Amino acid sequence: MVRAEVRAVLDTNVLLSALIFPGGPPDKAFRLAMQRRYTLLTSDFILEELERVLRLKFGLLITDTAAEIVPPAARLHVVEVCDGDNRILECAVDGRASHLVTGDRKHLYPLRHFEGIRIVLPSEFLGNIGY
């Protein structure tokens, strides 16, 4: 059952951790999305970045996603040093996310909140949604 109020973007590094290193908080957050415990949001940018890394580093391909794909509506320029992080923020904003789940402690996590979206680590996310 989807918790309607929880709409979350898992950034690329969280998705990679979930897929490559099972058992930790990223994996649990991803599995909860697959069980429809919350609405997982993603974008073409995130999927392309994920597919590129999986293909180049691990020889794997993405064939399907259970996430709601959010088309970009506006360009953000919040993170100066890593423009890709702005694409992650755009997905969260345009998808009306309640959470942006990240492992990026340098650029995204320090923001903590953006336009009403909680920016959290995977373990914090699990606590926020009661797991």
Coordinates of C-alpha atoms in Angstrom, one line a residue:
M1 CA 0.0 0.0 0.0
V2 CA 1.4 3.4 -1.0
R3 CA 1.8 6.0 1.7
A4 CA 0.3 8.7 -0.4
E5 CA 2.0 11.5 1.4
V6 CA 5.5 10.0 0.8
R7 CA 6.9 10.7 -2.6
A8 CA 10.7 10.3 -2.8
V9 CA 13.6 10.6 -5.2
L10 CA 16.4 8.2 -4.6
D11 CA 19.5 9.8 -6.1
T12 CA 21.8 7.9 -8.4
N13 CA 24.3 6.9 -5.7
V14 CA 21.5 5.5 -3.5
L15 CA 20.1 3.5 -6.4
L16 CA 23.6 2.1 -7.2
S17 CA 24.2 1.2 -3.6
A18 CA 20.8 -0.5 -3.4
L19 CA 21.4 -2.6 -6.6
I20 CA 25.1 -3.4 -6.0
F21 CA 25.4 -3.7 -2.2
P22 CA 22.3 -5.5 -0.8
G23 CA 21.3 -5.3 2.9
G24 CA 21.9 -1.7 3.8
P25 CA 19.5 1.3 4.1
P26 CA 19.7 2.1 0.4
D27 CA 18.6 -1.5 -0.4
K28 CA 15.8 -1.3 2.1
A29 CA 14.6 2.0 0.8
F30 CA 14.6 0.7 -2.8
R31 CA 12.8 -2.5 -1.8
L32 CA 10.1 -0.5 0.0
A33 CA 9.5 1.4 -3.2
M34 CA 9.2 -1.9 -5.1
Q35 CA 6.6 -3.0 -2.5
R36 CA 4.7 0.3 -3.2
R37 CA 5.2 1.5 0.4
Y38 CA 5.8 5.0 -1.0
T39 CA 5.9 6.6 -4.5
L40 CA 9.4 6.4 -6.0
L41 CA 10.1 9.3 -8.4
T42 CA 12.8 9.4 -11.0
S43 CA 13.7 11.3 -14.2
D44 CA 15.3 10.5 -17.5
F45 CA 18.5 12.1 -16.2
I46 CA 18.7 9.8 -13.2
L47 CA 17.9 6.7 -15.3
E48 CA 20.5 7.6 -17.9
E49 CA 23.1 8.3 -15.3
L50 CA 22.3 5.1 -13.5
E51 CA 22.4 3.1 -16.7
R52 CA 25.7 4.6 -17.7
V53 CA 27.4 3.7 -14.4
L54 CA 25.8 0.2 -14.3
R55 CA 26.9 -0.5 -17.9
L56 CA 30.4 1.0 -17.6
K57 CA 31.4 -0.2 -14.2
F58 CA 29.4 -3.4 -13.8
G59 CA 28.3 -4.5 -17.3
L60 CA 24.6 -4.4 -16.3
L61 CA 21.6 -2.9 -18.2
I62 CA 18.3 -1.4 -16.9
T63 CA 15.3 -3.0 -18.6
D64 CA 12.4 -1.5 -16.6
T65 CA 11.5 0.8 -13.7
A66 CA 8.7 0.8 -11.2
A67 CA 9.2 4.5 -10.6
E68 CA 7.1 7.4 -11.7
I69 CA 9.2 9.2 -14.3
V70 CA 9.1 13.0 -13.9
P71 CA 9.7 15.1 -17.0
P72 CA 11.7 18.3 -16.2
A73 CA 9.7 21.5 -16.2
A74 CA 12.3 24.0 -15.1
R75 CA 16.0 24.3 -14.8
L76 CA 17.5 24.8 -11.3
H77 CA 20.9 26.3 -10.5
V78 CA 21.2 25.6 -6.8
V79 CA 24.4 23.5 -6.6
E80 CA 27.2 25.4 -8.2
V81 CA 29.9 22.7 -8.4
C82 CA 27.9 19.7 -9.7
D83 CA 25.2 20.5 -12.2
G84 CA 24.0 16.9 -12.2
D85 CA 22.8 17.5 -8.6
N86 CA 20.6 20.2 -10.0
R87 CA 18.9 17.7 -12.2
I88 CA 18.2 15.5 -9.1
L89 CA 16.7 18.5 -7.3
E90 CA 14.5 19.3 -10.4
C91 CA 13.1 15.8 -10.3
A92 CA 12.2 16.2 -6.6
V93 CA 10.6 19.6 -7.1
D94 CA 8.7 18.8 -10.3
G95 CA 7.6 15.4 -8.8
R96 CA 6.4 17.1 -5.7
A97 CA 8.6 14.9 -3.6
S98 CA 8.4 14.9 0.2
H99 CA 11.9 13.5 0.4
L100 CA 15.1 13.4 -1.7
V101 CA 17.2 10.5 -0.5
T102 CA 20.9 11.0 -1.1
G103 CA 24.3 9.7 -0.2
D104 CA 25.9 12.9 -1.4
R105 CA 27.2 14.5 1.8
K106 CA 29.1 17.2 -0.1
H107 CA 26.5 19.0 -2.1
L108 CA 22.9 17.8 -1.6
Y109 CA 22.7 16.6 2.0
P110 CA 24.0 19.9 3.4
L111 CA 21.0 21.6 2.0
R112 CA 18.8 19.5 4.4
H113 CA 15.6 21.1 2.9
F114 CA 14.7 22.6 -0.4
E115 CA 11.3 24.0 -1.3
G116 CA 9.6 21.9 1.4
I117 CA 11.5 18.7 0.4
R118 CA 13.5 16.9 3.1
I119 CA 16.9 16.0 2.0
V120 CA 18.0 12.9 3.9
L121 CA 20.4 10.0 4.1
P122 CA 18.9 6.5 3.4
S123 CA 18.8 5.6 7.1
E124 CA 17.0 8.9 8.0
F125 CA 14.5 8.3 5.2
L126 CA 13.7 4.8 6.6
G127 CA 13.1 6.4 10.1
N128 CA 11.0 9.2 8.6
I129 CA 8.6 6.7 7.0
G130 CA 8.5 4.3 9.9
Y131 CA 10.9 1.6 8.9

